[in-house]
């Protein structure tokens, strides 16, 4: 399987995040990519390519122009006000009853276009966002050209980002951009399988009223876990999209003996959708010792997940999402890719 990546993500570093009652260094950091690449190579995956450069047209097929403009301008506006150090984040968020139309102030933009304090901006954030898009679109193009599978090893992740909101470490929804690009390139139907520990509220929102993209997610129950407000089983789509959104919230502490049957149910829904390409939002924060997770999957469980996905026999695009247990992150991610590749032969 060909792996695409870019070193331009490295500048998105050095900020901090709020974790309930403390300010801590960002878990979503550049060393995530380093440890994954090292583990992939250790397991024999050596077909690694630098991403090609794409323009913003595919991003604007998914995200609003005002939001994309904000992503580009946020840090320069912040730096002009506060100088080159520190990081930009919102002081408040637009809520019901407030005028939520951003003005020229970077503070109003942050309030309108972000929904939590886990999407800080530094000088290298926009370049990293662009690199994640380039990595994902390069991998998508490889699959569109006839490859059986490809892995977009991108950061920052994307599945929490909706058409005009960033949050949860996510700025642009890489998987959604890839799905739309594949449709624009001639695919009739796409399925997105999200195996990140957290619900992909952004991906759900983008495709919620559409029947050409099935969104199927396995994630922690939102009563107990981020993003709290979305990810319930009752959310099944609306209008033409009714029945094309499939959530399987699972209890904290879920182990492979319960996770695998839920995955089988999601895969059955994917098979029934008969997509031209399967996009997998690959998060491995379901690992038992992940600092932001609450499931109990072990490293040895991840090859099985990869093999189960491979059994669909579909052209498959893996897009990197979460996973923050740095010591085991590389092995866990590589185990999914190896399990998939070995099952495909």
CSV table of C-alpha atoms in Angstrom, one decimal:
chain,number,residue,atom,x,y,z
A,1,UNK,CA,0.0,0.0,0.0
A,2,UNK,CA,1.3,3.4,-0.9
A,3,UNK,CA,1.6,5.9,2.0
A,4,UNK,CA,1.5,9.6,1.3
A,5,UNK,CA,2.8,12.3,3.7
A,6,UNK,CA,4.3,15.7,3.9
A,7,UNK,CA,6.8,17.4,6.3
A,8,UNK,CA,4.9,20.7,6.1
A,9,UNK,CA,2.8,19.7,9.1
A,10,UNK,CA,5.7,20.3,11.5
A,11,UNK,CA,5.1,24.0,12.0
A,12,UNK,CA,1.8,23.3,13.7
A,13,UNK,CA,3.4,22.8,17.1
A,14,UNK,CA,4.0,24.5,20.4
A,15,UNK,CA,0.5,25.5,21.4
A,16,UNK,CA,-1.4,24.2,24.5
A,17,UNK,CA,-4.9,22.9,25.1
A,18,UNK,CA,-7.4,22.9,28.0
A,19,UNK,CA,-8.0,19.4,29.4
A,20,UNK,CA,-10.9,20.0,31.8
A,21,UNK,CA,-9.1,21.7,34.7
A,22,UNK,CA,-5.6,22.1,33.4
A,23,UNK,CA,-3.6,23.7,30.5
A,24,UNK,CA,-1.4,21.1,28.9
A,25,UNK,CA,0.8,20.7,25.8
A,26,UNK,CA,-1.2,19.7,22.7
A,27,UNK,CA,-1.6,15.9,22.4
A,28,UNK,CA,-1.9,16.4,18.6
A,29,UNK,CA,1.8,17.0,17.9
A,30,UNK,CA,4.3,16.5,15.1
A,31,UNK,CA,5.9,13.4,16.7
A,32,UNK,CA,2.7,11.5,15.9
A,33,UNK,CA,3.7,11.3,12.3
A,34,UNK,CA,7.3,10.4,13.0
A,35,UNK,CA,6.4,7.4,15.2
A,36,UNK,CA,3.8,6.2,12.7
A,37,UNK,CA,6.2,6.4,9.7
A,38,UNK,CA,8.9,4.6,11.7
A,39,UNK,CA,6.5,1.7,12.6
A,40,UNK,CA,5.2,1.4,9.1
A,41,UNK,CA,8.7,1.0,7.8
A,42,UNK,CA,9.5,-1.4,10.5
A,43,UNK,CA,6.6,-3.6,9.4
A,44,UNK,CA,7.8,-3.5,5.8
A,45,UNK,CA,5.7,-0.6,4.3
A,46,UNK,CA,8.3,1.3,2.4
A,47,UNK,CA,6.3,2.7,-0.5
A,48,UNK,CA,6.2,6.2,0.9
A,49,UNK,CA,5.6,9.2,-1.3
A,50,UNK,CA,5.6,13.0,-0.7
A,51,UNK,CA,2.3,14.5,-1.4
A,52,UNK,CA,1.6,16.6,-4.6
A,53,UNK,CA,0.3,20.1,-4.3
A,54,UNK,CA,-3.4,20.9,-4.9
A,55,UNK,CA,-5.3,24.1,-5.1
A,56,UNK,CA,-8.1,25.0,-2.7
A,57,UNK,CA,-10.9,24.2,-5.1
A,58,UNK,CA,-11.6,20.7,-3.5
A,59,UNK,CA,-11.6,22.3,0.0
A,60,UNK,CA,-14.2,24.9,-1.1
A,61,UNK,CA,-16.5,22.0,-2.4
A,62,UNK,CA,-16.9,21.1,1.3
A,63,UNK,CA,-16.1,24.2,3.4
A,64,UNK,CA,-17.6,27.7,3.1
A,65,UNK,CA,-15.4,30.5,1.6
A,66,UNK,CA,-15.6,32.6,4.7
A,67,UNK,CA,-14.4,29.7,6.9
A,68,UNK,CA,-11.5,28.9,4.6
A,69,UNK,CA,-10.5,32.6,4.5
A,70,UNK,CA,-10.5,32.6,8.3
A,71,UNK,CA,-8.2,29.6,8.4
A,72,UNK,CA,-5.7,31.4,6.2
A,73,UNK,CA,-6.0,34.8,8.0
A,74,UNK,CA,-6.3,33.9,11.6
A,75,UNK,CA,-2.6,33.8,12.6
A,76,UNK,CA,-1.5,36.9,10.6
A,77,UNK,CA,-4.3,38.9,12.2
A,78,UNK,CA,-3.5,37.5,15.7
A,79,UNK,CA,0.2,38.2,15.2
A,80,UNK,CA,-0.5,41.8,14.1
A,81,UNK,CA,-2.3,42.4,17.4
A,82,UNK,CA,-0.2,40.3,19.9
A,83,UNK,CA,3.1,39.7,18.2
A,84,UNK,CA,4.8,36.5,17.0
A,85,UNK,CA,4.7,34.5,20.2
A,86,UNK,CA,2.0,32.4,21.9
A,87,UNK,CA,-1.0,31.0,20.1
A,88,UNK,CA,-4.4,32.2,18.9
A,89,UNK,CA,-7.6,30.8,20.4
A,90,UNK,CA,-11.1,32.0,21.1
A,91,UNK,CA,-12.1,33.9,24.2
A,92,UNK,CA,-15.8,33.1,23.7
A,93,UNK,CA,-18.0,31.2,21.3
A,94,UNK,CA,-21.1,32.3,19.4
A,95,UNK,CA,-24.2,30.9,21.0
A,96,UNK,CA,-27.9,31.0,20.5
A,97,UNK,CA,-29.3,34.6,20.6
A,98,UNK,CA,-26.0,36.2,19.7
A,99,UNK,CA,-25.1,37.9,16.4
A,100,UNK,CA,-22.8,35.2,14.9
A,101,UNK,CA,-21.7,37.1,11.8
A,102,UNK,CA,-17.9,37.6,12.0
A,103,UNK,CA,-16.5,41.1,11.5
A,104,UNK,CA,-12.9,42.1,10.8
A,105,UNK,CA,-11.7,41.2,14.3
A,106,UNK,CA,-9.8,38.0,14.7
A,107,UNK,CA,-11.6,37.5,18.0
A,108,UNK,CA,-15.0,37.5,16.3
A,109,UNK,CA,-13.7,35.1,13.7
A,110,UNK,CA,-12.4,32.7,16.3
A,111,UNK,CA,-15.8,33.0,18.2
A,112,UNK,CA,-17.8,32.2,15.0
A,113,UNK,CA,-15.6,29.6,13.3
A,114,UNK,CA,-14.4,27.4,16.2
A,115,UNK,CA,-16.4,25.5,18.7
A,116,UNK,CA,-13.8,24.6,21.4
A,117,UNK,CA,-10.4,25.5,22.6
A,118,UNK,CA,-8.6,22.5,21.0
A,119,UNK,CA,-7.9,24.3,17.7
A,120,UNK,CA,-5.1,26.8,18.5
A,121,UNK,CA,-3.4,28.7,15.7
A,122,UNK,CA,0.4,29.3,15.4
A,123,UNK,CA,2.5,30.5,12.6
A,124,UNK,CA,2.7,27.1,10.9
A,125,UNK,CA,-0.9,26.1,11.3
A,126,UNK,CA,-2.2,27.1,7.9
A,127,UNK,CA,0.7,25.3,6.1
A,128,UNK,CA,0.0,22.2,8.1
A,129,UNK,CA,-3.7,22.4,7.2
A,130,UNK,CA,-2.8,22.7,3.5
A,131,UNK,CA,-0.3,19.8,3.8
A,132,UNK,CA,-3.0,17.5,5.3
A,133,UNK,CA,-5.3,18.3,2.3
A,134,UNK,CA,-2.5,17.7,-0.1
A,135,UNK,CA,-1.6,14.4,1.5
A,136,UNK,CA,-5.3,13.2,1.5
A,137,UNK,CA,-5.9,14.3,-2.1
A,138,UNK,CA,-2.7,12.7,-3.3
A,139,UNK,CA,-3.8,9.4,-1.8
A,140,UNK,CA,-7.4,9.8,-3.1
A,141,UNK,CA,-6.0,10.4,-6.6
A,142,UNK,CA,-3.9,7.2,-6.3
A,143,UNK,CA,-7.0,5.2,-5.5
A,144,UNK,CA,-9.0,7.0,-8.3
A,145,UNK,CA,-6.3,6.0,-10.7
A,146,UNK,CA,-6.9,2.3,-9.9
A,147,UNK,CA,-4.8,1.5,-6.8
A,148,UNK,CA,-6.4,-1.0,-4.4
A,149,UNK,CA,-5.6,1.1,-1.4
A,150,UNK,CA,-3.7,4.1,-0.1
A,151,UNK,CA,-2.9,5.7,3.3
A,152,UNK,CA,-3.1,9.4,3.8
A,153,UNK,CA,-0.8,10.0,6.8
A,154,UNK,CA,-1.9,13.5,7.5
A,155,UNK,CA,-2.1,15.9,10.4
A,156,UNK,CA,-3.9,17.8,11.7
A,157,UNK,CA,-6.8,15.4,11.7
A,158,UNK,CA,-10.2,16.4,10.2
A,159,UNK,CA,-13.3,14.5,11.2
A,160,UNK,CA,-14.6,17.1,13.8
A,161,UNK,CA,-14.5,19.9,11.3
A,162,UNK,CA,-17.8,20.8,9.7
A,163,UNK,CA,-18.5,23.1,6.7
A,164,UNK,CA,-17.8,26.3,8.8
A,165,UNK,CA,-16.5,25.1,12.2
A,166,UNK,CA,-13.2,23.9,13.5
A,167,UNK,CA,-12.7,22.0,16.7
A,168,UNK,CA,-11.3,18.9,18.3
A,169,UNK,CA,-7.8,19.4,16.8
A,170,UNK,CA,-9.5,19.5,13.3
A,171,UNK,CA,-9.5,22.4,10.9
A,172,UNK,CA,-10.4,21.0,7.4
A,173,UNK,CA,-12.3,17.8,7.1
A,174,UNK,CA,-9.7,15.8,5.1
A,175,UNK,CA,-11.9,12.7,4.7
A,176,UNK,CA,-14.9,14.7,3.5
A,177,UNK,CA,-12.7,16.6,1.0
A,178,UNK,CA,-11.5,13.3,-0.3
A,179,UNK,CA,-15.0,11.9,-0.6
A,180,UNK,CA,-16.3,14.9,-2.5
A,181,UNK,CA,-13.2,14.9,-4.8
A,182,UNK,CA,-13.8,11.2,-5.6
A,183,UNK,CA,-17.5,11.9,-6.4
A,184,UNK,CA,-16.5,14.9,-8.6
A,185,UNK,CA,-14.1,12.6,-10.3
A,186,UNK,CA,-16.8,10.2,-11.4
A,187,UNK,CA,-17.6,8.0,-8.4
A,188,UNK,CA,-21.4,7.4,-7.8
A,189,UNK,CA,-21.3,6.5,-4.1
A,190,UNK,CA,-18.8,6.8,-1.3
A,191,UNK,CA,-18.8,5.2,2.1
A,192,UNK,CA,-17.0,6.8,5.1
A,193,UNK,CA,-16.2,4.3,7.9
A,194,UNK,CA,-15.1,6.2,11.0
A,195,UNK,CA,-13.3,4.0,13.6
A,196,UNK,CA,-11.9,6.9,15.7
A,197,UNK,CA,-12.8,6.7,19.4
A,198,UNK,CA,-14.6,10.0,19.1
A,199,UNK,CA,-17.6,10.6,16.9
A,200,UNK,CA,-16.9,12.5,13.7
A,201,UNK,CA,-19.5,15.2,14.2
A,202,UNK,CA,-18.1,17.3,11.4
A,203,UNK,CA,-18.3,14.5,8.8
A,204,UNK,CA,-21.8,13.7,9.9
A,205,UNK,CA,-22.8,17.3,9.5
A,206,UNK,CA,-21.4,17.7,6.0
A,207,UNK,CA,-23.2,14.7,4.5
A,208,UNK,CA,-26.2,14.5,6.8
A,209,UNK,CA,-28.8,15.3,4.1
A,210,UNK,CA,-27.1,13.4,1.2
A,211,UNK,CA,-27.6,9.9,-0.1
A,212,UNK,CA,-24.4,9.6,-2.1
A,213,UNK,CA,-22.2,9.3,0.9
A,214,UNK,CA,-22.8,6.8,3.7
A,215,UNK,CA,-21.3,7.8,7.0
A,216,UNK,CA,-20.9,4.9,9.5
A,217,UNK,CA,-19.2,5.5,12.8
A,218,UNK,CA,-18.2,3.4,15.8
A,219,UNK,CA,-17.4,5.7,18.8
A,220,UNK,CA,-17.7,6.2,22.5
A,221,UNK,CA,-21.2,7.0,23.8
A,222,UNK,CA,-21.6,10.8,23.6
A,223,UNK,CA,-23.3,10.9,27.0
A,224,UNK,CA,-19.9,10.2,28.4
A,225,UNK,CA,-17.4,11.4,25.8
A,226,UNK,CA,-16.6,14.2,23.4
A,227,UNK,CA,-18.2,15.7,21.4
A,228,UNK,CA,-21.1,15.1,23.8
A,229,UNK,CA,-23.8,16.8,21.7
A,230,UNK,CA,-23.7,14.5,18.6
A,231,UNK,CA,-23.1,10.8,17.8
A,232,UNK,CA,-26.4,9.3,19.1
A,233,UNK,CA,-27.9,6.3,17.4
A,234,UNK,CA,-31.1,8.3,16.7
A,235,UNK,CA,-29.1,10.5,14.2
A,236,UNK,CA,-29.9,8.7,10.9
A,237,UNK,CA,-29.8,11.6,8.4
A,238,UNK,CA,-32.5,13.9,7.0
A,239,UNK,CA,-34.2,14.4,3.7
A,240,UNK,CA,-32.5,12.5,1.0
A,241,UNK,CA,-29.9,11.5,3.6
A,242,UNK,CA,-32.3,9.6,5.8
A,243,UNK,CA,-30.8,6.2,6.5
A,244,UNK,CA,-27.4,7.2,5.2
A,245,UNK,CA,-26.0,8.2,8.6
A,246,UNK,CA,-25.3,5.2,10.9
A,247,UNK,CA,-23.9,5.8,14.5
A,248,UNK,CA,-23.0,3.0,16.8
A,249,UNK,CA,-22.1,4.5,20.2
A,250,UNK,CA,-20.3,2.0,22.4
A,251,UNK,CA,-19.8,2.1,26.2
A,252,UNK,CA,-16.5,3.1,27.8
A,253,UNK,CA,-14.3,0.1,28.4
A,254,UNK,CA,-15.4,-1.6,25.2
A,255,UNK,CA,-13.0,-4.5,24.3
A,256,UNK,CA,-12.5,-6.2,21.0
A,257,UNK,CA,-15.1,-8.9,21.8
A,258,UNK,CA,-17.8,-6.2,21.7
A,259,UNK,CA,-16.1,-3.9,19.3
A,260,UNK,CA,-15.7,-6.5,16.5
A,261,UNK,CA,-19.4,-7.3,16.2
A,262,UNK,CA,-20.2,-3.6,16.1
A,263,UNK,CA,-17.6,-3.2,13.3
A,264,UNK,CA,-19.2,-6.1,11.4
A,265,UNK,CA,-22.6,-4.4,11.6
A,266,UNK,CA,-21.1,-1.2,10.2
A,267,UNK,CA,-19.3,-3.1,7.4
A,268,UNK,CA,-22.6,-4.7,6.5
A,269,UNK,CA,-24.1,-1.3,6.1
A,270,UNK,CA,-21.1,-0.3,3.9
A,271,UNK,CA,-21.5,-3.4,1.8
A,272,UNK,CA,-25.2,-2.6,1.2
A,273,UNK,CA,-24.4,0.9,0.1
A,274,UNK,CA,-22.2,-0.6,-2.6
A,275,UNK,CA,-19.7,2.3,-2.7
A,276,UNK,CA,-17.1,2.8,-5.4
A,277,UNK,CA,-14.6,3.7,-2.8
A,278,UNK,CA,-14.4,3.2,1.0
A,279,UNK,CA,-12.8,6.1,3.0
A,280,UNK,CA,-11.7,5.0,6.4
A,281,UNK,CA,-11.3,7.7,9.1
A,282,UNK,CA,-8.6,5.9,10.9
A,283,UNK,CA,-8.3,6.8,14.6
A,284,UNK,CA,-6.5,4.5,17.0
A,285,UNK,CA,-7.4,6.4,20.1
A,286,UNK,CA,-9.5,3.3,21.0
A,287,UNK,CA,-6.3,1.9,22.4
A,288,UNK,CA,-6.6,1.0,26.1
A,289,UNK,CA,-3.9,3.5,27.2
A,290,UNK,CA,-4.7,6.4,25.0
A,291,UNK,CA,-4.7,9.6,27.1
A,292,UNK,CA,-7.9,10.9,25.4
A,293,UNK,CA,-9.6,7.5,25.0
A,294,UNK,CA,-11.8,5.3,27.1
A,295,UNK,CA,-12.0,2.0,25.1
A,296,UNK,CA,-9.9,-1.1,26.0
A,297,UNK,CA,-8.5,-2.3,22.6
A,298,UNK,CA,-5.0,-3.8,22.7
A,299,UNK,CA,-2.3,-3.4,20.1
A,300,UNK,CA,-2.9,-7.0,19.0
A,301,UNK,CA,-6.5,-6.2,18.2
A,302,UNK,CA,-5.7,-3.7,15.4
A,303,UNK,CA,-4.5,-6.2,12.7
A,304,UNK,CA,-7.9,-7.8,13.1
A,305,UNK,CA,-9.7,-4.5,12.5
A,306,UNK,CA,-7.6,-4.0,9.3
A,307,UNK,CA,-8.3,-7.5,8.1
A,308,UNK,CA,-12.1,-7.1,8.7
A,309,UNK,CA,-12.1,-3.9,6.6
A,310,UNK,CA,-10.1,-5.6,3.9
A,311,UNK,CA,-12.7,-8.4,3.6
A,312,UNK,CA,-15.1,-5.9,1.9
A,313,UNK,CA,-12.9,-6.1,-1.1
A,314,UNK,CA,-13.4,-2.3,-1.9
A,315,UNK,CA,-10.9,0.2,-3.1
A,316,UNK,CA,-9.9,1.8,0.2
A,317,UNK,CA,-8.5,5.1,1.3
A,318,UNK,CA,-7.3,5.4,4.9
A,319,UNK,CA,-7.1,8.9,6.3
A,320,UNK,CA,-5.3,9.5,9.6
A,321,UNK,CA,-7.4,10.9,12.4
A,322,UNK,CA,-6.7,10.4,16.2
A,323,UNK,CA,-4.4,8.4,18.3
A,324,UNK,CA,-2.3,10.0,21.1
A,325,UNK,CA,-0.5,7.3,23.1
A,326,UNK,CA,2.8,8.2,21.5
A,327,UNK,CA,4.7,5.1,22.6
A,328,UNK,CA,2.2,2.7,21.0
A,329,UNK,CA,0.7,5.0,18.3
A,330,UNK,CA,3.0,3.9,15.5
A,331,UNK,CA,2.6,0.2,16.2
A,332,UNK,CA,-1.2,0.4,16.5
A,333,UNK,CA,-1.6,2.4,13.3
A,334,UNK,CA,0.8,0.2,11.4
A,335,UNK,CA,-1.0,-2.9,12.7
A,336,UNK,CA,-4.2,-1.8,11.0
A,337,UNK,CA,-2.4,-1.2,7.7
A,338,UNK,CA,-0.5,-4.5,7.9
A,339,UNK,CA,-3.7,-6.4,8.8
A,340,UNK,CA,-5.5,-4.9,5.9
A,341,UNK,CA,-2.6,-5.5,3.5
A,342,UNK,CA,-2.0,-9.1,4.5
A,343,UNK,CA,-5.7,-9.9,4.2
A,344,UNK,CA,-5.7,-8.5,0.7
A,345,UNK,CA,-2.7,-10.5,-0.2
